[in-house]
Short mmCIF file of C-alpha atoms in Angstrom, two decimals:
data_model
loop_
_atom_site.label_atom_id
_atom_site.label_comp_id
_atom_site.label_asym_id
_atom_site.label_seq_id
_atom_site.Cartn_x
_atom_site.Cartn_y
_atom_site.Cartn_z
CA MET A 1 0.27 -0.01 -0.13
CA VAL A 2 2.97 2.41 1.00
CA GLU A 3 4.59 1.70 -2.22
CA TYR A 4 1.29 2.77 -4.22
CA ARG A 5 0.89 6.00 -2.63
CA LEU A 6 4.70 6.64 -3.32
CA ASP A 7 4.27 5.96 -6.72
CA ALA A 8 1.31 8.46 -7.04
CA THR A 9 2.64 10.97 -4.83
CA PHE A 10 6.13 11.17 -6.94
CA HIS A 11 3.43 10.58 -10.28
CA ALA A 12 1.56 13.67 -9.17
CA LEU A 13 5.09 15.98 -8.37
CA ALA A 14 6.54 14.97 -11.79
CA ASP A 15 4.11 17.73 -13.48
CA PRO A 16 5.74 21.19 -12.47
CA THR A 17 1.95 22.48 -13.07
CA ARG A 18 0.64 20.42 -10.54
CA ARG A 19 3.62 21.43 -8.01
CA GLY A 20 2.75 25.19 -8.87
CA MET A 21 -0.55 23.95 -7.91
CA LEU A 22 0.67 22.56 -4.49
CA ALA A 23 3.22 25.66 -3.78
CA HIS A 24 -0.70 27.66 -4.16
CA LEU A 25 -2.29 25.56 -2.11
CA SER A 26 0.72 25.58 0.76
CA LEU A 27 -0.71 29.42 1.11
CA GLY A 28 -4.47 28.50 1.77
CA GLU A 29 -7.82 27.16 0.14
CA LYS A 30 -7.98 28.00 -3.14
CA SER A 31 -11.03 27.14 -6.03
CA ILE A 32 -10.05 25.10 -9.09
CA GLY A 33 -10.60 28.55 -11.13
CA GLU A 34 -7.55 30.06 -8.58
CA LEU A 35 -5.22 27.59 -9.24
CA ALA A 36 -5.70 27.64 -13.47
CA GLU A 37 -4.88 31.34 -13.13
CA PRO A 38 -1.45 31.46 -12.89
CA PHE A 39 -0.63 28.97 -15.83
CA ALA A 40 -3.54 30.30 -18.58
CA MET A 41 -5.71 27.03 -18.77
CA THR A 42 -9.11 26.22 -18.97
CA PHE A 43 -11.02 25.41 -15.97
CA ALA A 44 -11.14 21.70 -17.40
CA GLY A 45 -7.10 21.67 -17.52
CA ALA A 46 -6.71 22.16 -14.25
CA ALA A 47 -9.43 20.05 -12.93
CA LYS A 48 -7.66 16.97 -14.48
CA HIS A 49 -4.63 18.22 -12.43
CA VAL A 50 -6.50 18.58 -9.60
CA ARG A 51 -7.91 15.08 -9.84
CA VAL A 52 -4.45 13.64 -10.25
CA LEU A 53 -3.32 15.42 -6.88
CA GLU A 54 -6.38 14.18 -5.23
CA GLY A 55 -6.08 10.56 -6.35
CA ALA A 56 -2.44 10.77 -4.72
CA GLY A 57 -4.12 12.20 -1.65
CA LEU A 58 -2.03 15.52 -1.90
CA VAL A 59 -5.36 17.69 -2.02
CA ALA A 60 -8.52 17.57 -0.44
CA ARG A 61 -11.47 18.97 -2.70
CA ARG A 62 -15.13 20.34 -1.50
CA LYS A 63 -18.08 21.60 -3.29
CA VAL A 64 -19.08 25.24 -1.69
CA GLY A 65 -21.92 26.70 -3.82
CA ARG A 66 -21.03 26.43 -8.12
CA SER A 67 -17.31 26.21 -6.83
CA TYR A 68 -15.21 23.34 -6.17
CA MET A 69 -12.04 24.27 -3.11
CA CYS A 70 -9.38 22.54 -2.98
CA ALA A 71 -7.04 22.25 0.24
CA LEU A 72 -3.60 20.66 0.44
CA LYS A 73 -3.48 17.79 2.22
CA PRO A 74 0.54 17.31 3.36
CA ASP A 75 0.90 13.90 4.26
CA PRO A 76 1.85 12.23 1.42
CA LEU A 77 4.79 14.86 1.04
CA ALA A 78 6.15 13.52 4.61
CA GLU A 79 5.98 9.88 3.50
CA ALA A 80 8.08 10.75 0.43
CA GLN A 81 10.51 12.89 2.49
CA LYS A 82 10.73 9.78 4.70
CA TRP A 83 11.78 7.60 1.72
CA LEU A 84 13.58 10.45 0.23
CA ARG A 85 15.93 10.49 3.36
CA GLN A 86 17.04 6.85 3.13
CA TRP A 87 18.75 7.69 -0.26
CA GLU A 88 20.28 10.97 1.57
CA LYS A 89 22.19 8.86 3.73
CA PHE A 90 23.12 6.42 0.99
CA TRP A 91 24.36 9.60 -1.28
CA THR A 92 26.12 11.32 1.86
CA ILE A 93 28.24 8.36 2.61
CA ARG A 94 29.17 8.00 -1.30
CA LEU A 95 30.07 11.71 -1.78
CA ASP A 96 32.27 11.73 1.45
CA ALA A 97 34.17 8.85 0.13
CA LEU A 98 34.43 10.40 -3.19
CA GLU A 99 35.41 13.93 -1.44
CA ALA A 100 38.16 11.64 0.47
CA ILE A 101 39.51 9.93 -2.78
CA ILE A 102 40.17 13.45 -4.65
CA ALA A 103 41.62 15.27 -1.40
CA ALA A 104 44.03 12.19 -1.40
CA ASP A 105 44.68 12.17 -5.03
CA GLN A 106 45.16 16.02 -4.66
CA ARG A 107 47.96 15.22 -2.02
CA GLU A 108 49.88 12.84 -4.48
CA LYS A 109 50.05 15.29 -7.06
CA PRO A 110 53.46 17.13 -7.88
CA GLU A 111 53.64 20.47 -7.85
#
């Protein structure tokens, strides 16, 4: 189940428009029309992006009158960050080793 959620989260984050929409939602609840404005896209286009974000659990949508209001749900982002942290440790160890090799190589070079 966690793997599917990560797949859905990373799929949703793979698109720059959806990342921009999430950034706008971090400032507070917005209508789909408000989310569409900065990207000069149609309501229908924005609604498709919102559905992907909603499917990934990143957005909650509710109807208010004739509008749909969207709010950020950050829990899947925390799960993704936790998953990425394991790779941060992996690459930190590898890069530290590379740095040591380069430093040793620099000390051995005659000037």
